[in-house]
CSV table of C-alpha atoms in Angstrom, one decimal:
chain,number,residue,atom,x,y,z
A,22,UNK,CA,0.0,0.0,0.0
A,23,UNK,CA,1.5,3.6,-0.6
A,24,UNK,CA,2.6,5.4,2.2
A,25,UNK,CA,-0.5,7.6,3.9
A,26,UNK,CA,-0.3,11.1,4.2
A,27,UNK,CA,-2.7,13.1,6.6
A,28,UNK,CA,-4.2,16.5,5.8
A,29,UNK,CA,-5.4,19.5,8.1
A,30,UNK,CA,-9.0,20.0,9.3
A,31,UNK,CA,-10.3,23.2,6.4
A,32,UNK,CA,-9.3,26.9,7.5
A,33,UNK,CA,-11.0,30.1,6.3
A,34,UNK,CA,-8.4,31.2,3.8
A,35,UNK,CA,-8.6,30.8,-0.1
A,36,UNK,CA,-5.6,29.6,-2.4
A,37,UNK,CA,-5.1,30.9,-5.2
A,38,UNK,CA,-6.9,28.9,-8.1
A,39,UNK,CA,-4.1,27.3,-9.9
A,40,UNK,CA,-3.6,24.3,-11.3
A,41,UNK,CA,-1.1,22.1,-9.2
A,42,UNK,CA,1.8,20.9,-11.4
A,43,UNK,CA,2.7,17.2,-11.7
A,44,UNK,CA,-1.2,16.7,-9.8
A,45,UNK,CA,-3.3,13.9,-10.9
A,46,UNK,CA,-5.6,14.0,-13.5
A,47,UNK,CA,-8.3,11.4,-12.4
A,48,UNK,CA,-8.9,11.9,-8.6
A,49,UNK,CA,-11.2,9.3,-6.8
A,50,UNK,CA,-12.8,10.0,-3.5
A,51,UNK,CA,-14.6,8.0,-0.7
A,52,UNK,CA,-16.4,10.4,1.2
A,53,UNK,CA,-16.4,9.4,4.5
A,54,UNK,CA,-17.7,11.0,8.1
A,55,UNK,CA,-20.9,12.3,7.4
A,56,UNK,CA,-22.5,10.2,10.5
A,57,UNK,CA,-19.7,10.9,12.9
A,58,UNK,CA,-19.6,14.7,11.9
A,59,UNK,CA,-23.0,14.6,12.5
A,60,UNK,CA,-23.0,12.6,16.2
A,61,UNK,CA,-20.2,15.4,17.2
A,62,UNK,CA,-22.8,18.0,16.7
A,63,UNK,CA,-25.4,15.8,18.1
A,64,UNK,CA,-27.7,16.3,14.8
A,65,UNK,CA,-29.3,13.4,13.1
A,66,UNK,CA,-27.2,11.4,10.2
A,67,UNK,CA,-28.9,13.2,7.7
A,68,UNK,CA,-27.8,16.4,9.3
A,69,UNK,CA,-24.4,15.2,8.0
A,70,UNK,CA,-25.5,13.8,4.5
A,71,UNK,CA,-26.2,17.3,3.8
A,72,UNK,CA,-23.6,18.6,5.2
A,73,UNK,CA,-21.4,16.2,2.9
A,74,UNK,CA,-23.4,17.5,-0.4
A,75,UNK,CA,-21.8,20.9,0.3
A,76,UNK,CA,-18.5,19.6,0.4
A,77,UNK,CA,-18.9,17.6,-2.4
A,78,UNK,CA,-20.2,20.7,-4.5
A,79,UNK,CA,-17.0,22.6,-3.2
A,80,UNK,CA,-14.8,20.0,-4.5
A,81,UNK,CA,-16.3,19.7,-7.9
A,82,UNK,CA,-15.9,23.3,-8.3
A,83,UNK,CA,-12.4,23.0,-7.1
A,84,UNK,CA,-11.1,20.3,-9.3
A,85,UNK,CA,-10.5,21.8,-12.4
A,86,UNK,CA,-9.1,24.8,-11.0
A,87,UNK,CA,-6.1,22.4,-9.6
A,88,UNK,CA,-5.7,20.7,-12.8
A,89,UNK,CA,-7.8,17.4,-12.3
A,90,UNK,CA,-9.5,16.3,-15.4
A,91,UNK,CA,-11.8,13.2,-14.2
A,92,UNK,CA,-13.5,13.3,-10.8
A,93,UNK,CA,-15.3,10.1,-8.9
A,94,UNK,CA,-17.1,10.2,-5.9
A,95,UNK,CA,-18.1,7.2,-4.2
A,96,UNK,CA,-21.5,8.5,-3.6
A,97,UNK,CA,-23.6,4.9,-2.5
A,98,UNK,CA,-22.1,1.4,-2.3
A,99,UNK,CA,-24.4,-1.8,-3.4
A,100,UNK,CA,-23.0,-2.1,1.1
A,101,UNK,CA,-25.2,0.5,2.1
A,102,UNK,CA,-28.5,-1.0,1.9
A,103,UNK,CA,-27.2,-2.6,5.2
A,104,UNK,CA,-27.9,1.0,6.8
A,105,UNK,CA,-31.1,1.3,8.2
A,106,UNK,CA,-34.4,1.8,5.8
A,107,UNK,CA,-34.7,5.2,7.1
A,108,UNK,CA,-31.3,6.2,6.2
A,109,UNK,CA,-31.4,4.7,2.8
A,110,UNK,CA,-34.4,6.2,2.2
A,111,UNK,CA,-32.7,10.0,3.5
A,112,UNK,CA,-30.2,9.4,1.3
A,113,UNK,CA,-31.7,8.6,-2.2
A,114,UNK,CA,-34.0,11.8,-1.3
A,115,UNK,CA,-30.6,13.5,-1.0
A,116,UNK,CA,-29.5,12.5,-4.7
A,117,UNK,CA,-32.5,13.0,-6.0
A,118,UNK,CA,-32.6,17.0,-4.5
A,119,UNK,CA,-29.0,17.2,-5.6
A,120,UNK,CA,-29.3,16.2,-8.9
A,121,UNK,CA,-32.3,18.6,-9.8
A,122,UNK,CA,-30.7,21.5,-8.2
A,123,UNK,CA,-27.4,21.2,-9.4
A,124,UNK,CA,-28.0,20.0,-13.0
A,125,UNK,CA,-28.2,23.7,-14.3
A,126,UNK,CA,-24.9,24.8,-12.6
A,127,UNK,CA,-23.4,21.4,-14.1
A,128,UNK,CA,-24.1,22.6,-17.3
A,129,UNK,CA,-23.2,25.8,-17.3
A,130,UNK,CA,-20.1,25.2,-16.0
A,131,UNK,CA,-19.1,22.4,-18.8
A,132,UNK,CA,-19.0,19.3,-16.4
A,133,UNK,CA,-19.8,16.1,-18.0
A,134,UNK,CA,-21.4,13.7,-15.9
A,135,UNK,CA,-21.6,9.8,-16.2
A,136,UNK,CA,-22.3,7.0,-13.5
A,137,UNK,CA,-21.0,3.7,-12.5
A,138,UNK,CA,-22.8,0.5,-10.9
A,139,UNK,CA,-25.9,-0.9,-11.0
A,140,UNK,CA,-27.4,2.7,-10.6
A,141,UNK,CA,-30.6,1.2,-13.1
A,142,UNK,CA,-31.9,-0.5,-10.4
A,143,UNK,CA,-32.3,2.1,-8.6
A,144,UNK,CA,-36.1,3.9,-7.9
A,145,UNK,CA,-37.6,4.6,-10.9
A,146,UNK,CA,-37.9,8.6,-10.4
A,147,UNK,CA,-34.3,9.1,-9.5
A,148,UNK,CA,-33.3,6.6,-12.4
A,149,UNK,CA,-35.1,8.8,-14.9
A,150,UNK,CA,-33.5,12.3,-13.5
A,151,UNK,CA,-30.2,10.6,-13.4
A,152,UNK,CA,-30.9,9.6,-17.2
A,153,UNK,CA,-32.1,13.6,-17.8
A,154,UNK,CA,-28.7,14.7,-16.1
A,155,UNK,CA,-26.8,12.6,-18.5
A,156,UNK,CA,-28.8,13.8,-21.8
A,157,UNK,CA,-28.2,17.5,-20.6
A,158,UNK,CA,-24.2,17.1,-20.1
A,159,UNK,CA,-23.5,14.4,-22.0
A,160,UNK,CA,-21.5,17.1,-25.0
A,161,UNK,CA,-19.9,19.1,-22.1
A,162,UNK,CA,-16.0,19.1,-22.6
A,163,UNK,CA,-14.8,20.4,-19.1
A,164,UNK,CA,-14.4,18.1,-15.7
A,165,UNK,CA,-15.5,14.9,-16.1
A,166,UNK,CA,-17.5,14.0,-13.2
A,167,UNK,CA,-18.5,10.3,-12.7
A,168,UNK,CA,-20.9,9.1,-9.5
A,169,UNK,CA,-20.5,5.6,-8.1
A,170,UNK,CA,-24.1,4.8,-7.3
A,171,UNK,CA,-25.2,1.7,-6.2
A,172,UNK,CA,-21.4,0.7,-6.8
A,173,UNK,CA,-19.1,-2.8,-5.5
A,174,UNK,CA,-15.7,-3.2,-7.4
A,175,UNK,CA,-16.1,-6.8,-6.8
A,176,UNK,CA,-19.5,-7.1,-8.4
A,177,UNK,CA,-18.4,-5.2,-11.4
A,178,UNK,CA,-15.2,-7.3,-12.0
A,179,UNK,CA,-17.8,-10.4,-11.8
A,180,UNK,CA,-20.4,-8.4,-14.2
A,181,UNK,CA,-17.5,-8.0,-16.6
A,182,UNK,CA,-16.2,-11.7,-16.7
A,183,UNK,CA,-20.1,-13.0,-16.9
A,184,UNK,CA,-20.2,-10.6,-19.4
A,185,UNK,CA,-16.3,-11.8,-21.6
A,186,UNK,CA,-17.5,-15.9,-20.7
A,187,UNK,CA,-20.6,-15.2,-23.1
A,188,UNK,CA,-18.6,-14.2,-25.7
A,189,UNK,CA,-16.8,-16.9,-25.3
A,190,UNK,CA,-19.4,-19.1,-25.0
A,191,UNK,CA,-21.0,-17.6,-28.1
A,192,UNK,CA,-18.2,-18.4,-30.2
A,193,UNK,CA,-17.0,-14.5,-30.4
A,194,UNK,CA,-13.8,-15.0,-28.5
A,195,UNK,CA,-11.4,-17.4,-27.7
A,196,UNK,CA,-10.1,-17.9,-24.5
A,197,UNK,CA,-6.6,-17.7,-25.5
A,198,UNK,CA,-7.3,-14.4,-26.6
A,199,UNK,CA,-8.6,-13.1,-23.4
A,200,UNK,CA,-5.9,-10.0,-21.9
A,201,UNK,CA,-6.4,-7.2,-19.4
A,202,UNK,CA,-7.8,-5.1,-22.2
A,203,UNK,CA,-10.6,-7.3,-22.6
A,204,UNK,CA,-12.2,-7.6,-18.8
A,205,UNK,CA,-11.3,-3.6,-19.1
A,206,UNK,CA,-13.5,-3.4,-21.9
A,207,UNK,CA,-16.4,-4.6,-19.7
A,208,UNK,CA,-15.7,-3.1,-16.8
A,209,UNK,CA,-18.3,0.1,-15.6
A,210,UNK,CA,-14.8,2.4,-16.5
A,211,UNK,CA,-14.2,1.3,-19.5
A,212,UNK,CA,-14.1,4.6,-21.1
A,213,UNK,CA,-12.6,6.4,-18.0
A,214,UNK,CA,-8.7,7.1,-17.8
A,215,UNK,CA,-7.1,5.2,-15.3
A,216,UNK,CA,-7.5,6.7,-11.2
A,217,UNK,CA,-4.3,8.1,-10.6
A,218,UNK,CA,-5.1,8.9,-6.7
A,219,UNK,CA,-7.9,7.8,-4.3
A,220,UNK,CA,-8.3,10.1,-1.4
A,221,UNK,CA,-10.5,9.0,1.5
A,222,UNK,CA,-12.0,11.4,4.3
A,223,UNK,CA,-12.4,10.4,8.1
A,224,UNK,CA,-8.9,8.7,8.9
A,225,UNK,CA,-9.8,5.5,7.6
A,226,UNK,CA,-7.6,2.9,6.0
A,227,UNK,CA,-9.2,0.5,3.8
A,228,UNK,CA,-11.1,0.8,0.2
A,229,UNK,CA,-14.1,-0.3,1.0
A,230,UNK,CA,-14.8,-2.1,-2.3
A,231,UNK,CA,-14.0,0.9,-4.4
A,232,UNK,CA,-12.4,0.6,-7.7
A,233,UNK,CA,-10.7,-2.7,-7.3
A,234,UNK,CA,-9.4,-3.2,-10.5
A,235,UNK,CA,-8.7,0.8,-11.9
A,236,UNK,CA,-6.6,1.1,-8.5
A,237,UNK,CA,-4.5,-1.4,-8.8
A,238,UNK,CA,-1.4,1.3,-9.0
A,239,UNK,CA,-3.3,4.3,-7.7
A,240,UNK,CA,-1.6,6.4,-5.4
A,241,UNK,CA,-3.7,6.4,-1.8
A,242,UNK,CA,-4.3,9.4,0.4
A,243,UNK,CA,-5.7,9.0,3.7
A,244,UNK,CA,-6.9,12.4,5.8
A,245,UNK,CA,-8.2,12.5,9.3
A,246,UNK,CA,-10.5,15.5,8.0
A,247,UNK,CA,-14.5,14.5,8.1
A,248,UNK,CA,-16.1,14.7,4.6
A,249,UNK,CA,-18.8,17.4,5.7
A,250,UNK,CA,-15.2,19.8,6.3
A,251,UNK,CA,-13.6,18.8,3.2
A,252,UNK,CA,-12.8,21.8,0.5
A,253,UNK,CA,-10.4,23.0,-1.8
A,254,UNK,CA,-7.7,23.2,0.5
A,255,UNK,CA,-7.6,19.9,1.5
A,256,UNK,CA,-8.1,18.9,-1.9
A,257,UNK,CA,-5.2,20.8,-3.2
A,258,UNK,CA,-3.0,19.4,-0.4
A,259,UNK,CA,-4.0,15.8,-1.9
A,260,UNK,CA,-3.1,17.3,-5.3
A,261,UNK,CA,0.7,18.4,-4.1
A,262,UNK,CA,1.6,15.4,-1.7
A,263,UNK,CA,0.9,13.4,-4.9
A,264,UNK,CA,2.8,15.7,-7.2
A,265,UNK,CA,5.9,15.2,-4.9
A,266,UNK,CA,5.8,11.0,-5.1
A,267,UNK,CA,7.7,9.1,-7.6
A,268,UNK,CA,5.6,6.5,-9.7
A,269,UNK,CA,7.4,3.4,-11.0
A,270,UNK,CA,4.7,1.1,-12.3
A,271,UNK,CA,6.6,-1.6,-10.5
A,272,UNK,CA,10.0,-0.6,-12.1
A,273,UNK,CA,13.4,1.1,-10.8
C-alpha cells in the first residue's frame, strides 16, 4: 500500500486557483464522516449527508481549477442498503434534490457527468433524472465528473467476466485471446482514464470495495478530515503530496 499522508482539518483562507503541477488528472474519493460529523454536533445522520453534499459541491468546483480532469465520488455502495431503511431512504431523497438542483450549474459550468454500478436498479424517479442529467451534459467538454451509485468493485469485476464468458461461450472469443484489455473493456470504466489517486476522508484505511481493479497502482491518500469539512484546501494538499511521489509502475 502507498505510504498515507494526513491533511489538516479546512481553515478560512482561499488559495489561489491554480492548477497544481505534476497533480493527478483522475482523482477518486470516498467520502467518508458524514455520521460521525453529524453525532459530534449531536444532529441526526442526515444532518451530516447534507452537510457532505456541500462539500462535495465545493470539490467539484475545485477540481478543475487544480488541474484534475476526471472526478469520482463514491457516492452509495451496493454495502449501504445494510444501513437502516430510514437512512437509505434519507439518502436517495438527498440525490434526488442534488441532482435537480445542481443540474443547471453542471451545465453551465461544462461538467460532464456519467455513472458507475448498477445505478438502473435504482427507484424509478431518481433513475429517470439521473438519465435527464446525462442527456443535458452528455457534449460538455470540461471536468468529467463520474458518480459511483449503487457501486461494488467486486461485483463489477464479476459483471464483466459473466459478461467476456458469453462471448466466449457464443463463439466470439477465444479464450486464449482473453488479456487485461478485454475484462477492461467490460468493466463500468471502460471509457474512463485510469485513477491516478484515491483520497478518502475520516482517517480511515481501507477501500471499502472501491475501484478494485482501476486502483491497482493508484496512489492512496488517507486524511483525518471528516467529509462534511472537506474543500479546496484539503483537496489541493492531496493534489501536491501526490505531485511530490515518484511513480514506477513496478519498475526502478
Amino acid at each position: 500500500m502507498a505510504d498515507s499522508a494526513v491533511g489538516q482539518p479546512a481553515v478560512a483562507r482561499s488559495p489561489a486557483p491554480a492548477p497544481v503541477p505534476g497533480g493527478p488528472a483522475h482523482v477518486a474519493i470516498i467520502m467518508d464522516g458524514n455520521g460521525r460529523w453529524a453525532r459530534q454536533r449531536r444532529l441526526p445522520r442526515v444532518a451530516g449527508h447534507r452537510a457532505g453534499i456541500e462539500a462535495a459541491r465545493r470539490v467539484v468546483r475545485a477540481a478543475p481549477e487544480i488541474g484534475i480532469g476526471t472526478l469520482t465520488l463514491y457516492a452509495f455502495s451496493s454495502e449501504n442498503w445494510r444501513r437502516p431503511a430510514e437512512e437509505v431512504s434519507d439518502l436517495m431523497g438527498l440525490l434526488l434534490t442534488y441532482v435537480r438542483s445542481e443540474i443547471d450549474e453542471l451545465a453551465a459550468a461544462d461538467v460532464r457527468l456519467s455513472y458507475i454500478g448498477e445505478w438502473r436498479q435504482l427507484a424509478p424517479d431518481i433513475v429517470a433524472e439521473l438519465e435527464r442529467a446525462l442527456e443535458r451534459t452528455q457534449r460538455n467538454r470540461g471536468l468529467h465528473l463520474v458518480v459511483a451509485l449503487n457501486y461494488g468493485a467486486q461485483q463489477e469485476i464479476v459483471r464483466a467476466v459473466r459478461a467476456v464468458a458469453a462471448e466466449v461461450a457464443a463463439g466470439r472469443l477465444a479464450p486464449h485471446a482473453i488479456d487485461r484489455a478485454t475484462l477492461e473493456a467490460h468493466l463500468d470504466t471502460a471509457d474512463i482514464p485510469p485513477v491516478d489517486l484515491v483520497i478518502r476522508s475520516s482517517g480511515e484505511l481501507r477501500l471499502s470495495n472501491f475501484l478494485l481493479w482501476q486502483c491497482a497502482y493508484a496512489e492512496l491518500w488517507f486524511t483525518p478530515v471528516l467529509w462534511p469539512d472537506f474543500d479546496e484546501i484539503v483537496l489541493r494538499e492531496a493534489a501536491e503530496a501526490f505531485a511530490r511521489r515518484e511513480r514506477r509502475f513496478g519498475g526502478r
